[in-house]
Amino acid sequence: MRNSGTIVACVLAVLVAGCAAGGTVRGWPGVGGNRTGPEAGCPPIMSHFDDPMNNYGTRDRMLSNDPPWNKPHSGIDFDVPAGTPVLAVADGLVTPIMYNELSPIGAISMVLYHGEDTDGRYVFSFYSHLSEQRKKPGERVRRGEVIALSGTTGTKEAHLHLSLWRTPVGPHPTAFRAFMWRAIGRSDRSILADPALSWADPRRPGFDPGRSYAERPIRLTYPLPCTPPPAR
């Protein structure tokens, strides 16, 4: 892990903060799209990265003209009932969060730090609207391990939100407890990445316990249980 020389790792992102989405590439629209997707055993995607916020219908404050709620979607929303097991998308370290006034009110969230990728950026995954956390800050988790249960905290409809951050700012090895996520009016869009562009296998993104996954580059598996593919 590279020592960035910073005492506090500040990831300049927030669940719904963002800025103009010009030039952002959409993810794999077939994966979970249209409530089916190429792997029918995976829970469907109800909102993709960079979708307009008004795709949420009347839920929460998404139709409000009050920033940052009218920004492009900063992650993926999965349509699952409350109580669904949430899985780590890759090996990582549970990292503390410092909430602020722009955080979804009452939302239970988690962050995993996955380390430095081959491009020199530091990778974090963010999970929100949870009903229960199964892991504590400082614990290391393995890909596919249950880290939480999905829920309705900070929202009205049960679903799981997943964001992926690829930031040039890395955590100091001894400063994980000082980690914070900061909402600003115009966050650096370059650190927000479409999780669907990082699936280990876009055709079958579900976690396969019998498969070996490379440590680098960092690739993700589905954050929810999927039905195993039929034997070939």
Tab-separated table of C-alpha atoms in Angstrom:
chain	number	residue	atom	x	y	z
A	1	MET	CA	0.000	0.000	0.000
A	2	ARG	CA	1.528	3.302	-1.016
A	3	ASN	CA	1.962	5.874	1.743
A	4	SER	CA	0.315	8.965	0.298
A	5	GLY	CA	1.829	11.152	3.002
A	6	THR	CA	-1.591	12.362	4.052
A	7	ILE	CA	-2.821	11.935	7.592
A	8	VAL	CA	-6.475	11.887	6.618
A	9	ALA	CA	-7.829	10.117	3.537
A	10	CYS	CA	-10.561	12.336	2.118
A	11	VAL	CA	-12.542	10.710	-0.655
A	12	LEU	CA	-14.250	13.556	-2.495
A	13	ALA	CA	-17.495	11.766	-3.192
A	14	VAL	CA	-20.897	11.259	-1.682
A	15	LEU	CA	-23.804	8.992	-2.360
A	16	VAL	CA	-25.677	11.509	-4.436
A	17	ALA	CA	-23.163	14.286	-4.927
A	18	GLY	CA	-21.709	14.846	-8.340
A	19	CYS	CA	-21.342	17.288	-11.140
A	20	ALA	CA	-21.993	17.400	-14.854
A	21	ALA	CA	-21.750	13.936	-16.328
A	22	GLY	CA	-20.334	14.938	-19.670
A	23	GLY	CA	-18.237	12.254	-21.274
A	24	THR	CA	-19.082	9.588	-18.727
A	25	VAL	CA	-19.325	6.131	-20.242
A	26	ARG	CA	-22.342	4.023	-19.322
A	27	GLY	CA	-21.814	0.567	-17.936
A	28	TRP	CA	-22.951	-2.794	-19.235
A	29	PRO	CA	-26.684	-2.023	-19.686
A	30	GLY	CA	-27.551	-5.697	-20.125
A	31	VAL	CA	-26.323	-6.763	-16.701
A	32	GLY	CA	-29.460	-6.679	-14.588
A	33	GLY	CA	-31.063	-4.308	-17.092
A	34	ASN	CA	-34.779	-4.474	-17.829
A	35	ARG	CA	-35.113	-6.561	-14.664
A	36	THR	CA	-33.560	-9.618	-16.314
A	37	GLY	CA	-30.005	-9.460	-17.672
A	38	PRO	CA	-27.735	-12.151	-19.096
A	39	GLU	CA	-27.448	-13.817	-15.700
A	40	ALA	CA	-31.077	-14.278	-14.717
A	41	GLY	CA	-30.042	-15.472	-11.282
A	42	CYS	CA	-28.737	-12.024	-10.261
A	43	PRO	CA	-31.030	-9.417	-8.699
A	44	PRO	CA	-32.022	-6.768	-11.272
A	45	ILE	CA	-30.608	-3.270	-11.543
A	46	MET	CA	-33.278	-0.607	-11.067
A	47	SER	CA	-31.046	2.410	-11.738
A	48	HIS	CA	-27.705	2.560	-13.541
A	49	PHE	CA	-24.707	4.806	-13.015
A	50	ASP	CA	-25.328	8.347	-14.330
A	51	ASP	CA	-29.076	7.809	-14.754
A	52	PRO	CA	-31.041	11.047	-14.218
A	53	MET	CA	-32.324	11.292	-10.676
A	54	ASN	CA	-35.914	11.645	-11.908
A	55	ASN	CA	-35.779	7.935	-12.794
A	56	TYR	CA	-36.504	7.385	-9.127
A	57	GLY	CA	-40.112	8.491	-9.481
A	58	THR	CA	-41.320	10.190	-6.322
A	59	ARG	CA	-38.981	8.502	-3.872
A	60	ASP	CA	-37.250	10.655	-1.284
A	61	ARG	CA	-36.046	14.070	-2.414
A	62	MET	CA	-34.883	12.970	-5.848
A	63	LEU	CA	-37.318	15.231	-7.711
A	64	SER	CA	-36.366	18.227	-5.631
A	65	ASN	CA	-34.567	21.153	-7.227
A	66	ASP	CA	-32.373	21.358	-4.158
A	67	PRO	CA	-28.804	20.151	-4.898
A	68	PRO	CA	-27.354	17.566	-4.674
A	69	TRP	CA	-30.529	15.526	-5.136
A	70	ASN	CA	-30.973	16.562	-8.783
A	71	LYS	CA	-27.584	15.199	-9.879
A	72	PRO	CA	-26.770	12.190	-12.073
A	73	HIS	CA	-26.797	8.921	-10.157
A	74	SER	CA	-23.394	8.213	-8.616
A	75	GLY	CA	-23.756	4.434	-8.506
A	76	ILE	CA	-26.033	1.461	-9.150
A	77	ASP	CA	-29.290	0.610	-7.367
A	78	PHE	CA	-30.269	-3.055	-7.086
A	79	ASP	CA	-33.917	-4.042	-6.662
A	80	VAL	CA	-33.917	-6.364	-3.647
A	81	PRO	CA	-36.173	-6.759	-0.599
A	82	ALA	CA	-35.009	-5.657	2.819
A	83	GLY	CA	-32.949	-8.282	4.587
A	84	THR	CA	-31.099	-9.534	1.496
A	85	PRO	CA	-27.449	-10.465	2.242
A	86	VAL	CA	-24.984	-7.885	0.897
A	87	LEU	CA	-21.659	-9.290	-0.307
A	88	ALA	CA	-18.211	-7.724	-0.520
A	89	VAL	CA	-17.466	-7.013	-4.189
A	90	ALA	CA	-13.748	-7.746	-3.630
A	91	ASP	CA	-11.317	-8.403	-0.779
A	92	GLY	CA	-11.087	-5.337	1.416
A	93	LEU	CA	-10.925	-3.534	4.737
A	94	VAL	CA	-14.049	-2.121	6.419
A	95	THR	CA	-13.435	1.607	6.708
A	96	PRO	CA	-15.132	4.136	9.039
A	97	ILE	CA	-17.402	6.826	7.626
A	98	MET	CA	-17.950	10.336	8.944
A	99	TYR	CA	-21.442	11.439	7.942
A	100	ASN	CA	-22.416	15.038	7.171
A	101	GLU	CA	-25.466	17.184	6.476
A	102	LEU	CA	-25.726	15.928	2.880
A	103	SER	CA	-25.828	12.267	3.853
A	104	PRO	CA	-29.199	10.551	3.318
A	105	ILE	CA	-31.032	10.986	6.609
A	106	GLY	CA	-30.953	7.792	8.637
A	107	ALA	CA	-29.103	5.762	6.008
A	108	ILE	CA	-26.872	2.968	7.261
A	109	SER	CA	-23.845	2.704	4.974
A	110	MET	CA	-20.506	0.895	4.712
A	111	VAL	CA	-17.224	1.503	2.899
A	112	LEU	CA	-14.634	-1.103	1.923
A	113	TYR	CA	-11.096	-0.141	0.966
A	114	HIS	CA	-9.691	-2.503	-1.682
A	115	GLY	CA	-6.170	-1.121	-2.037
A	116	GLU	CA	-4.174	0.467	-4.829
A	117	ASP	CA	-4.989	-0.643	-8.373
A	118	THR	CA	-2.598	-1.070	-11.287
A	119	ASP	CA	-3.300	2.483	-12.473
A	120	GLY	CA	-2.131	3.961	-9.151
A	121	ARG	CA	-5.623	4.839	-7.951
A	122	TYR	CA	-7.073	3.700	-4.642
A	123	VAL	CA	-10.318	1.753	-4.863
A	124	PHE	CA	-13.261	1.976	-2.437
A	125	SER	CA	-16.745	0.460	-2.629
A	126	PHE	CA	-19.706	2.109	-0.888
A	127	TYR	CA	-22.923	0.314	0.140
A	128	SER	CA	-25.988	2.179	1.405
A	129	HIS	CA	-29.602	1.869	2.646
A	130	LEU	CA	-28.610	-1.105	4.784
A	131	SER	CA	-30.718	-2.527	7.601
A	132	GLU	CA	-27.824	-4.125	9.458
A	133	GLN	CA	-24.025	-4.165	9.386
A	134	ARG	CA	-22.360	-7.539	9.866
A	135	LYS	CA	-18.768	-6.257	9.914
A	136	LYS	CA	-17.041	-3.536	11.915
A	137	PRO	CA	-14.445	-0.925	10.887
A	138	GLY	CA	-10.984	-2.425	10.877
A	139	GLU	CA	-12.153	-5.925	9.918
A	140	ARG	CA	-10.826	-7.501	6.744
A	141	VAL	CA	-13.317	-9.253	4.496
A	142	ARG	CA	-13.072	-11.608	1.563
A	143	ARG	CA	-14.818	-11.295	-1.783
A	144	GLY	CA	-18.329	-12.744	-1.559
A	145	GLU	CA	-18.441	-12.547	2.244
A	146	VAL	CA	-21.680	-11.259	3.791
A	147	ILE	CA	-20.956	-7.792	5.186
A	148	ALA	CA	-24.485	-6.454	5.751
A	149	LEU	CA	-28.192	-6.820	5.038
A	150	SER	CA	-30.058	-4.582	2.601
A	151	GLY	CA	-32.834	-2.359	3.868
A	152	THR	CA	-34.766	0.888	3.592
A	153	THR	CA	-32.720	3.259	5.762
A	154	GLY	CA	-32.521	6.722	4.232
A	155	THR	CA	-35.041	5.809	1.538
A	156	LYS	CA	-38.647	4.680	1.136
A	157	GLU	CA	-38.177	1.714	-1.190
A	158	ALA	CA	-36.032	-1.267	-0.284
A	159	HIS	CA	-32.920	-1.482	-2.460
A	160	LEU	CA	-29.136	-1.600	-2.314
A	161	HIS	CA	-26.999	1.288	-3.541
A	162	LEU	CA	-23.431	0.550	-4.669
A	163	SER	CA	-20.851	3.192	-5.590
A	164	LEU	CA	-17.264	2.701	-6.744
A	165	TRP	CA	-14.586	5.297	-6.018
A	166	ARG	CA	-11.226	5.315	-7.796
A	167	THR	CA	-9.306	8.163	-6.216
A	168	PRO	CA	-5.715	9.416	-6.423
A	169	VAL	CA	-5.925	10.103	-2.672
A	170	GLY	CA	-4.976	7.048	-0.651
A	171	PRO	CA	-5.326	6.365	3.069
A	172	HIS	CA	-2.395	6.629	5.439
A	173	PRO	CA	-1.813	3.139	6.897
A	174	THR	CA	-2.398	4.390	10.448
A	175	ALA	CA	-5.214	6.817	9.726
A	176	PHE	CA	-8.156	4.620	8.790
A	177	ARG	CA	-10.169	5.911	11.724
A	178	ALA	CA	-9.789	9.421	10.381
A	179	PHE	CA	-11.252	8.439	7.014
A	180	MET	CA	-14.128	10.673	5.961
A	181	TRP	CA	-16.255	11.194	2.883
A	182	ARG	CA	-16.862	14.794	1.950
A	183	ALA	CA	-19.678	16.351	-0.049
A	184	ILE	CA	-18.780	19.392	-2.097
A	185	GLY	CA	-20.712	21.299	-4.713
A	186	ARG	CA	-18.631	20.070	-7.644
A	187	SER	CA	-16.815	16.864	-6.764
A	188	ASP	CA	-14.101	15.541	-9.074
A	189	ARG	CA	-16.083	13.305	-11.401
A	190	SER	CA	-12.949	11.352	-12.238
A	191	ILE	CA	-13.098	9.518	-8.914
A	192	LEU	CA	-16.641	8.209	-9.450
A	193	ALA	CA	-16.609	5.058	-11.574
A	194	ASP	CA	-19.375	2.884	-12.989
A	195	PRO	CA	-19.208	-0.401	-11.043
A	196	ALA	CA	-20.643	-2.237	-14.052
A	197	LEU	CA	-17.476	-1.463	-16.021
A	198	SER	CA	-15.433	-3.394	-13.475
A	199	TRP	CA	-17.259	-6.726	-13.319
A	200	ALA	CA	-14.808	-9.635	-13.275
A	201	ASP	CA	-17.107	-11.335	-15.794
A	202	PRO	CA	-19.723	-9.051	-17.409
A	203	ARG	CA	-21.747	-12.044	-18.617
A	204	ARG	CA	-21.842	-13.720	-15.216
A	205	PRO	CA	-20.932	-11.140	-12.558
A	206	GLY	CA	-22.149	-13.233	-9.631
A	207	PHE	CA	-19.585	-14.380	-7.072
A	208	ASP	CA	-18.406	-17.947	-7.736
A	209	PRO	CA	-16.731	-19.493	-4.647
A	210	GLY	CA	-15.069	-22.088	-6.855
A	211	ARG	CA	-13.377	-19.510	-9.038
A	212	SER	CA	-9.989	-17.875	-8.529
A	213	TYR	CA	-9.969	-14.072	-8.855
A	214	ALA	CA	-6.805	-12.090	-9.559
A	215	GLU	CA	-5.804	-9.535	-6.918
A	216	ARG	CA	-4.927	-6.919	-9.553
A	217	PRO	CA	-6.356	-5.301	-11.497
A	218	ILE	CA	-9.224	-4.950	-9.047
A	219	ARG	CA	-12.383	-6.411	-10.538
A	220	LEU	CA	-15.770	-6.693	-8.861
A	221	THR	CA	-18.365	-9.382	-8.384
A	222	TYR	CA	-22.059	-8.779	-7.722
A	223	PRO	CA	-22.810	-7.340	-4.270
A	224	LEU	CA	-25.784	-9.684	-3.894
A	225	PRO	CA	-26.252	-13.466	-4.089
A	226	CYS	CA	-26.791	-14.865	-7.580
A	227	THR	CA	-28.010	-18.271	-8.678
A	228	PRO	CA	-24.992	-20.308	-9.836
A	229	PRO	CA	-24.851	-20.831	-13.600
A	230	PRO	CA	-25.918	-24.275	-14.847
A	231	ALA	CA	-23.175	-26.870	-15.148
A	232	ARG	CA	-21.664	-27.109	-18.610
